[in-house]
mmCIF file of C-alpha atoms (C1' of nucleotides) in Angstrom:
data_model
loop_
_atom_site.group_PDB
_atom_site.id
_atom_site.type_symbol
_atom_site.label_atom_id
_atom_site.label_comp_id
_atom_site.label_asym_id
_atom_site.label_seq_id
_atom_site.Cartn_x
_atom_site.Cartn_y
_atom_site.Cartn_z
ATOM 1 C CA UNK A 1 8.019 -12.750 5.148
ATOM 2 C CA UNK A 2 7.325 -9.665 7.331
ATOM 3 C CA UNK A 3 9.350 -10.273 11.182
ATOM 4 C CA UNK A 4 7.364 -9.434 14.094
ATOM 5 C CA UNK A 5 10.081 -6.290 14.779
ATOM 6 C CA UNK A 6 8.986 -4.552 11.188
ATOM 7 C CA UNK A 7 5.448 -4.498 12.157
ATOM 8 C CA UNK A 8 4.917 -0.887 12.622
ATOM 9 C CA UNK A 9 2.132 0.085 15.202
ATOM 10 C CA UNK A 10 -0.212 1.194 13.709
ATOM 11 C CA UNK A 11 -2.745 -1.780 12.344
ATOM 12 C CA UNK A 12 -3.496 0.022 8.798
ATOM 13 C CA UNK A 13 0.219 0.687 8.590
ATOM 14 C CA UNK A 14 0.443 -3.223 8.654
ATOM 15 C CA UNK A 15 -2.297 -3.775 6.171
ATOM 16 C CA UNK A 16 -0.656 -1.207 4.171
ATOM 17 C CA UNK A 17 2.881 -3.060 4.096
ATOM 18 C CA UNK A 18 1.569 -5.936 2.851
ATOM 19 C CA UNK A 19 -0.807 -4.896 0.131
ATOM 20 C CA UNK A 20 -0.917 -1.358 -0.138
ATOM 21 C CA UNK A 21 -0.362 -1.216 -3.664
ATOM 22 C CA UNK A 22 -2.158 -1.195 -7.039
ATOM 23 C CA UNK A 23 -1.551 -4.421 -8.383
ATOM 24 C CA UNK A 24 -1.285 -6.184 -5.738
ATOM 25 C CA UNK A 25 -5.095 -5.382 -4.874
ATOM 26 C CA UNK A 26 -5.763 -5.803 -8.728
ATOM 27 C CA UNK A 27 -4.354 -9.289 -8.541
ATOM 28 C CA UNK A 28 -6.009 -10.692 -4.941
ATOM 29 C CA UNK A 29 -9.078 -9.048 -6.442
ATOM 30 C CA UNK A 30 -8.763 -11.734 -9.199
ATOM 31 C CA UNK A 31 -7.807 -14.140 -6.686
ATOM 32 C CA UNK A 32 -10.876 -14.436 -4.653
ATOM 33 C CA UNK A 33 -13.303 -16.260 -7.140
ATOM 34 C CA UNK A 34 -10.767 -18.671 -7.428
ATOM 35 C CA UNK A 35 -6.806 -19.932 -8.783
ATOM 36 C CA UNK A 36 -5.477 -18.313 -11.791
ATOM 37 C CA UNK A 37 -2.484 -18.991 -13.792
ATOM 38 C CA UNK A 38 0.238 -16.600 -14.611
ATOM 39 C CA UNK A 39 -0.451 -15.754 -18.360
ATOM 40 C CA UNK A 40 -3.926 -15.233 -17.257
ATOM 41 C CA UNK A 41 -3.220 -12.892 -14.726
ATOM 42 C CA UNK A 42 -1.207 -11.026 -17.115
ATOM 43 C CA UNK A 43 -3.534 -10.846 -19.541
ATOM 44 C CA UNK A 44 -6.435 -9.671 -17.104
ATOM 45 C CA UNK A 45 -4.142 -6.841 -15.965
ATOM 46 C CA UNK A 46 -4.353 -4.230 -18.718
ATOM 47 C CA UNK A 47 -0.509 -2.308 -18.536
ATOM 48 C CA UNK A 48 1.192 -4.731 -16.542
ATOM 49 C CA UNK A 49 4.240 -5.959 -16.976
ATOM 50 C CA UNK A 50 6.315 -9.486 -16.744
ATOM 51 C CA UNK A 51 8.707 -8.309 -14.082
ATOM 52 C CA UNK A 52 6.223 -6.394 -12.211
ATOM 53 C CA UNK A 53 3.460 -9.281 -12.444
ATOM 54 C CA UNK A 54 6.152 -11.606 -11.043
ATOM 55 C CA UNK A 55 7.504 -9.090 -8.382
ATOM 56 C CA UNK A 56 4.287 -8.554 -7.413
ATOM 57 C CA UNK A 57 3.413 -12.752 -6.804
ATOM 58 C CA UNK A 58 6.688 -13.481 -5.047
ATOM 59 C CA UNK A 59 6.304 -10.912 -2.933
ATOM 60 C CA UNK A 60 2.808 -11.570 -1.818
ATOM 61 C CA UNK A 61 4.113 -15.616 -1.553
ATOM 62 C CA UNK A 62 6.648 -14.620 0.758
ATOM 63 C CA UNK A 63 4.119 -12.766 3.127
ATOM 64 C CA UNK A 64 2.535 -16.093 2.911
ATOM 65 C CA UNK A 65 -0.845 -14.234 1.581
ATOM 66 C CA UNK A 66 -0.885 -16.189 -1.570
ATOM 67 C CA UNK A 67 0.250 -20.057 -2.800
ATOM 68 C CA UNK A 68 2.147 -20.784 -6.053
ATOM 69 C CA UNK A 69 1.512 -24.308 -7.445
ATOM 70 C CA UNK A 70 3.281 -25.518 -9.867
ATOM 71 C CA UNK A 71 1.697 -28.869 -12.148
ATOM 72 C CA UNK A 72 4.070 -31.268 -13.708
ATOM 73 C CA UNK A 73 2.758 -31.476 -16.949
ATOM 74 C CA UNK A 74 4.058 -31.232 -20.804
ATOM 75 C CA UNK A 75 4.132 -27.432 -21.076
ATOM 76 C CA UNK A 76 4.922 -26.122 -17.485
ATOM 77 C CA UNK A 77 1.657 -25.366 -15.784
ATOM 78 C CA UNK A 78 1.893 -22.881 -12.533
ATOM 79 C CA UNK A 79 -1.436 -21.870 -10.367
ATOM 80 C CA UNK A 80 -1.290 -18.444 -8.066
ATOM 81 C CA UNK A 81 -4.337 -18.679 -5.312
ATOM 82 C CA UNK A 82 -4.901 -17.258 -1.936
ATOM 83 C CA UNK A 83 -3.587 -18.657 1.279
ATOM 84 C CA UNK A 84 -5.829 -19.169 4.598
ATOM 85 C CA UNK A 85 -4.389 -15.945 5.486
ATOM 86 C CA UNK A 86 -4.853 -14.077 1.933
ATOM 87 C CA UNK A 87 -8.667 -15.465 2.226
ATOM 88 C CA UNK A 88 -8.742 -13.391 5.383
ATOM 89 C CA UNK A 89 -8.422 -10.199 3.406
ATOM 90 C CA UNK A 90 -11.690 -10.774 1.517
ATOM 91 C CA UNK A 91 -13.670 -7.988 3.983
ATOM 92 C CA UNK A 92 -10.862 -5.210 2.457
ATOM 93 C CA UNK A 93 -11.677 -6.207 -1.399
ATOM 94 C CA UNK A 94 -15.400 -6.242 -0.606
ATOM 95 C CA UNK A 95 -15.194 -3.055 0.772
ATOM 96 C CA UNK A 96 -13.689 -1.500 -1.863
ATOM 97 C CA UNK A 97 -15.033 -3.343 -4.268
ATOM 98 C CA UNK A 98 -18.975 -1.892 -2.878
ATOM 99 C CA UNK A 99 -17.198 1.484 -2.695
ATOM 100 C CA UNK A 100 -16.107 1.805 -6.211
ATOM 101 C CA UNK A 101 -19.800 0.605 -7.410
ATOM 102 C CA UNK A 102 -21.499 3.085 -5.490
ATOM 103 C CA UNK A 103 -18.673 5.966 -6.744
ATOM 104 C CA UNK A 104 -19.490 4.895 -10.111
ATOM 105 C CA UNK A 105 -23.201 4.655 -10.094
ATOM 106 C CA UNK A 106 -23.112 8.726 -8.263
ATOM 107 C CA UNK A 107 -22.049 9.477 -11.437
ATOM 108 C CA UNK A 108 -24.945 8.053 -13.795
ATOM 109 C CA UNK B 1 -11.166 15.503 -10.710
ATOM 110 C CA UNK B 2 -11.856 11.902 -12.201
ATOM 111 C CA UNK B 3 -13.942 12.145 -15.300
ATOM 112 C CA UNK B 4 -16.571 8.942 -16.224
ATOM 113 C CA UNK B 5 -14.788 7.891 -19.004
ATOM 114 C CA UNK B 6 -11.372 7.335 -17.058
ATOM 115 C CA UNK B 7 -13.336 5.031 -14.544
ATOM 116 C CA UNK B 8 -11.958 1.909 -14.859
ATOM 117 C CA UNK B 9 -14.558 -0.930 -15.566
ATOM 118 C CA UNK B 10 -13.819 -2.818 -12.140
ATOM 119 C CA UNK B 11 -15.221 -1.289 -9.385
ATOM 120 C CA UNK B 12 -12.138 -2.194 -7.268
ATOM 121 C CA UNK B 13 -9.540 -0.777 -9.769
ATOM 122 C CA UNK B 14 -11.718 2.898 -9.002
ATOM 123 C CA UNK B 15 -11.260 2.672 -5.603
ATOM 124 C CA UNK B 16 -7.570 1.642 -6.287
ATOM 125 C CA UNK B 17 -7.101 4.678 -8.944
ATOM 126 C CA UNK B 18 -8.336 6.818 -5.928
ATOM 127 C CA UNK B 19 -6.895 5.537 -2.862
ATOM 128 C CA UNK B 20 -5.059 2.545 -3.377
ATOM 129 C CA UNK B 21 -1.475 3.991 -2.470
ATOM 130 C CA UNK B 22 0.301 3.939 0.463
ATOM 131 C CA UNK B 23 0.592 7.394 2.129
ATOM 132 C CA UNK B 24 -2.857 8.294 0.810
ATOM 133 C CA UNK B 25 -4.457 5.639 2.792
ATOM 134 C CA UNK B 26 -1.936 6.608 5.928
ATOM 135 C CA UNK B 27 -3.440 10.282 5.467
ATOM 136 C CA UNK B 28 -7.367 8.476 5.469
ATOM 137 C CA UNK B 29 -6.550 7.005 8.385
ATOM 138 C CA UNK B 30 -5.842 9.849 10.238
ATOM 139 C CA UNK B 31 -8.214 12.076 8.932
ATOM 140 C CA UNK B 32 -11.130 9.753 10.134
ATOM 141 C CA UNK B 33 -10.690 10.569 13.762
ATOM 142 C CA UNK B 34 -10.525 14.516 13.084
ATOM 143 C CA UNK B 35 -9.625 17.415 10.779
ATOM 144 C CA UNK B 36 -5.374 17.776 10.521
ATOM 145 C CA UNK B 37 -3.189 20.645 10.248
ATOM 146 C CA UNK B 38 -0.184 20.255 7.390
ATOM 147 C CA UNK B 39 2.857 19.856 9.651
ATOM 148 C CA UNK B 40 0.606 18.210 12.133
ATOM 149 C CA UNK B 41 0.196 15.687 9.336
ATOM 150 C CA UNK B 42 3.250 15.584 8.041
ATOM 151 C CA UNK B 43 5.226 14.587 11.729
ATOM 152 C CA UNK B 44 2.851 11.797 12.407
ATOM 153 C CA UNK B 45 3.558 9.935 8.943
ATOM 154 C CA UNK B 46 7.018 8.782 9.544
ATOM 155 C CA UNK B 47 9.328 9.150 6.208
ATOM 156 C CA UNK B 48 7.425 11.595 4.502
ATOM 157 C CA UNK B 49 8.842 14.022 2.305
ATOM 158 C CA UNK B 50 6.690 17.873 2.359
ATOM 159 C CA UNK B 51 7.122 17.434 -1.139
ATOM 160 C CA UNK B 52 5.355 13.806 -1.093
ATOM 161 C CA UNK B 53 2.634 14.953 1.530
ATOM 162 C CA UNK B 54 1.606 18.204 -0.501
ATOM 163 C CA UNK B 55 1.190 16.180 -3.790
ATOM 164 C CA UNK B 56 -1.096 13.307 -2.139
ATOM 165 C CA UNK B 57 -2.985 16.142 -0.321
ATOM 166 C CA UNK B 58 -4.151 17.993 -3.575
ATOM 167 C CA UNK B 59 -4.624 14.915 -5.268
ATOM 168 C CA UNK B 60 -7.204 13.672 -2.942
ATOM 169 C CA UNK B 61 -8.605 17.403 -2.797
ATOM 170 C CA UNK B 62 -9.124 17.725 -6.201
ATOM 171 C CA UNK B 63 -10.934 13.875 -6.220
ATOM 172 C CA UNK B 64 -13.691 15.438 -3.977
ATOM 173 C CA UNK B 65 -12.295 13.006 -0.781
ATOM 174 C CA UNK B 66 -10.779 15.519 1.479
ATOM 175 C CA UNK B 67 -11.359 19.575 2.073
ATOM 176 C CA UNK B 68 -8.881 22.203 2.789
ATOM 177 C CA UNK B 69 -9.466 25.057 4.947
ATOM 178 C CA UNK B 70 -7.592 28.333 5.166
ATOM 179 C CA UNK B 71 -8.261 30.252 8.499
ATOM 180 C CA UNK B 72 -6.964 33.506 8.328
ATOM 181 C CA UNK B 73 -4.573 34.228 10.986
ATOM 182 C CA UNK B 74 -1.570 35.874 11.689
ATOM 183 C CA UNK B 75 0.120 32.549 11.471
ATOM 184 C CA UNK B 76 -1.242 31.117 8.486
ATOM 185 C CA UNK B 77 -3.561 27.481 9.607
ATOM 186 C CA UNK B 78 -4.480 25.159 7.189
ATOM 187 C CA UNK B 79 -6.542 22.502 8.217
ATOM 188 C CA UNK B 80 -7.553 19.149 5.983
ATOM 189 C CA UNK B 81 -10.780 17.276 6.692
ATOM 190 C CA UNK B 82 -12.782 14.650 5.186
ATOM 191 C CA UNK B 83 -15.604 15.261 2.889
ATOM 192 C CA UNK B 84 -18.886 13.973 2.937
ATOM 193 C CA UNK B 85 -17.825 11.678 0.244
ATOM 194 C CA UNK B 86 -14.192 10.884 2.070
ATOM 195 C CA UNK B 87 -16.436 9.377 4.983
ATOM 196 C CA UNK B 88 -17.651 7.126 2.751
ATOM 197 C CA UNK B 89 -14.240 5.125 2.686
ATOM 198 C CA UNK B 90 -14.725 4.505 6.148
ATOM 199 C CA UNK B 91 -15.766 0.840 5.995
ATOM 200 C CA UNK B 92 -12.745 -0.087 3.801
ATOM 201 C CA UNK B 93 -10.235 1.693 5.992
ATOM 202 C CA UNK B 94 -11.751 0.069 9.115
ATOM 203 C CA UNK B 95 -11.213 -3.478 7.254
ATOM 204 C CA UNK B 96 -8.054 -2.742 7.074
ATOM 205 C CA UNK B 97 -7.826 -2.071 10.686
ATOM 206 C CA UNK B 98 -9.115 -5.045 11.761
ATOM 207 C CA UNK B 99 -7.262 -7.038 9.408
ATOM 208 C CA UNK B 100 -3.612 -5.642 10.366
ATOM 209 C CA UNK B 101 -4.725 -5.802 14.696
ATOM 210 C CA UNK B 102 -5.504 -9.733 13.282
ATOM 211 C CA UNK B 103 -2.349 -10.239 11.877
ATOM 212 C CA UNK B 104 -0.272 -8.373 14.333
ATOM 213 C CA UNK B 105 -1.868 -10.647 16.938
ATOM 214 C CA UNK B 106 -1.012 -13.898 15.210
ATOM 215 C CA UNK B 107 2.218 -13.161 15.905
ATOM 216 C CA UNK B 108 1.965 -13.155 19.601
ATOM 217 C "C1'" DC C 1 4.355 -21.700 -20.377
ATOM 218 C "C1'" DC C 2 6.722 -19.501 -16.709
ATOM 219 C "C1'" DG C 3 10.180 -16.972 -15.405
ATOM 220 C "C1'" DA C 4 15.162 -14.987 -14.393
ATOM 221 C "C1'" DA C 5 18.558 -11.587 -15.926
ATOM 222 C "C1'" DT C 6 20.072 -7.541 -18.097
ATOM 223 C "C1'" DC C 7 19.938 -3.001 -19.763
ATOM 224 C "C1'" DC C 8 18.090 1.268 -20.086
ATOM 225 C "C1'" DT C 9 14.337 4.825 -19.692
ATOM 226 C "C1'" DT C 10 10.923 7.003 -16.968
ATOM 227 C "C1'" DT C 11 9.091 8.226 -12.793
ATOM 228 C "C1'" DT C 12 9.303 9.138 -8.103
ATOM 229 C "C1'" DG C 13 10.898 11.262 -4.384
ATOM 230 C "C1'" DG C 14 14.499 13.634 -1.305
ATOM 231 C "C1'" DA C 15 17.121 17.929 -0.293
ATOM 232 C "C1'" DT C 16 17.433 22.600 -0.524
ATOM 233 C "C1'" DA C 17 16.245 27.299 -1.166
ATOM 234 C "C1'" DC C 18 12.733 30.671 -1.326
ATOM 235 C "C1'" DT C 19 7.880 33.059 -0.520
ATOM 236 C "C1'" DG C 20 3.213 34.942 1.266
ATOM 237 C "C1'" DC D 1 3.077 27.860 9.045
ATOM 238 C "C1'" DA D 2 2.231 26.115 4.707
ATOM 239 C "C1'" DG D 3 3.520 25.799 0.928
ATOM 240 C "C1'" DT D 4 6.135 26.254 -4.393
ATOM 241 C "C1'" DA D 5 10.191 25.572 -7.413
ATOM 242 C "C1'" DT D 6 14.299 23.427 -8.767
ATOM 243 C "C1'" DC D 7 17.716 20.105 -9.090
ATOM 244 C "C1'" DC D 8 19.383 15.695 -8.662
ATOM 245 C "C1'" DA D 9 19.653 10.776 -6.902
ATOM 246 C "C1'" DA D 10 17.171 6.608 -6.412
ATOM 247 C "C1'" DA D 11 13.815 3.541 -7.519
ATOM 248 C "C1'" DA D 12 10.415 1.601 -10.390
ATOM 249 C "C1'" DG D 13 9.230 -0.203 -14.489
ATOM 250 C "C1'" DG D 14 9.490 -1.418 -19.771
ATOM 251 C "C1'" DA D 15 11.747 -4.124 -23.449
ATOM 252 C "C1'" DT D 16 14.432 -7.721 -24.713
ATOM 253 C "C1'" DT D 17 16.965 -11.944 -24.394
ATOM 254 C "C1'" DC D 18 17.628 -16.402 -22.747
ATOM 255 C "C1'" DG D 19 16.498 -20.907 -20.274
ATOM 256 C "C1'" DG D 20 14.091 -24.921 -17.755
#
DNA sequence: CCGAATCCTTTTGGATACTG
DNA sequence: CAGTATCCAAAAGGATTCGG
């Protein structure tokens, strides 16, 4: 979890601390229809790794953007999904989400 | 230059192939307000290496986003700007803006 | 199934020196 | 001023093994 002191000023420097990275937009992306579960994820994300997939989720846990649930069950069952505060980024991913389609589509 | 075939089929992972990196969007940011010179650039984005700054530049020059200009002085000027199609990120670089005053302010 | 730990390779990036 | 080139250290990331 960020402290208030390693905030830097500038607001997109903030955004940019806490998710301004490729998978972690891949995986709140995924996040935002609704939970997923780790070997999911992983599969979804063509080239990713274990250690970077799990990297990746503790690190957005810790920022308290995203919740890890874990079920009690036979085989070990564990559910990533956003936070109040992860659900707040929704604007960014449907941003870019309506920029990539129209950056695509200029080239048909 | 990105070619059609290497567009990714999610129209978020494009924008993240283009954009979705940290200094990159710290260089957006800046360049939304008004054209940049290099050094101008470079002492404004705390940490930077000229090294680090001069690869992101041409990267984002040869995607179409920004423009370099050479004015031919004595003292050589360089100035980067935003192309028609770099104003187009606008929206998602305001999101993340708002989102990072939000946060910031939760913690007052 | 989910993940931690280890080792080892690849990539990234900083420092420095040099140029038009 | 605005770079390029080179070298080297640091960090990121892949593969594998092991465990609850």
């Amino acid at each position: 979890m960020l402290k208030k002191e390693e905030l830097p000023d500038c607001p997109v420097a903030t955004t940019v601390q806490l998710i301004g990275n490729k998978w972690k937009l891949l995986i709140l992306r995924n996040l935002l229809s609704r939970p997923w579960r780790f070997n999911e994820l992983r599969r979804s994300l063509d080239g990713i790794s274990q250690k970077v997939l799990t990297e990746s989720l503790r690190s957005m846990e810790n920022d308290g953007i995203i919740i890890r649930t874990v079920y009690a069950e036979v085989s070990p069952r564990v559910e990533y999904s956003l936070s109040e505060l992860g659900e707040t980024l929704r604007p960014i991913l449907d941003a870019m989400q309506a920029w990539g389609q129209e950056y695509k589509e200029s080239f048909e």
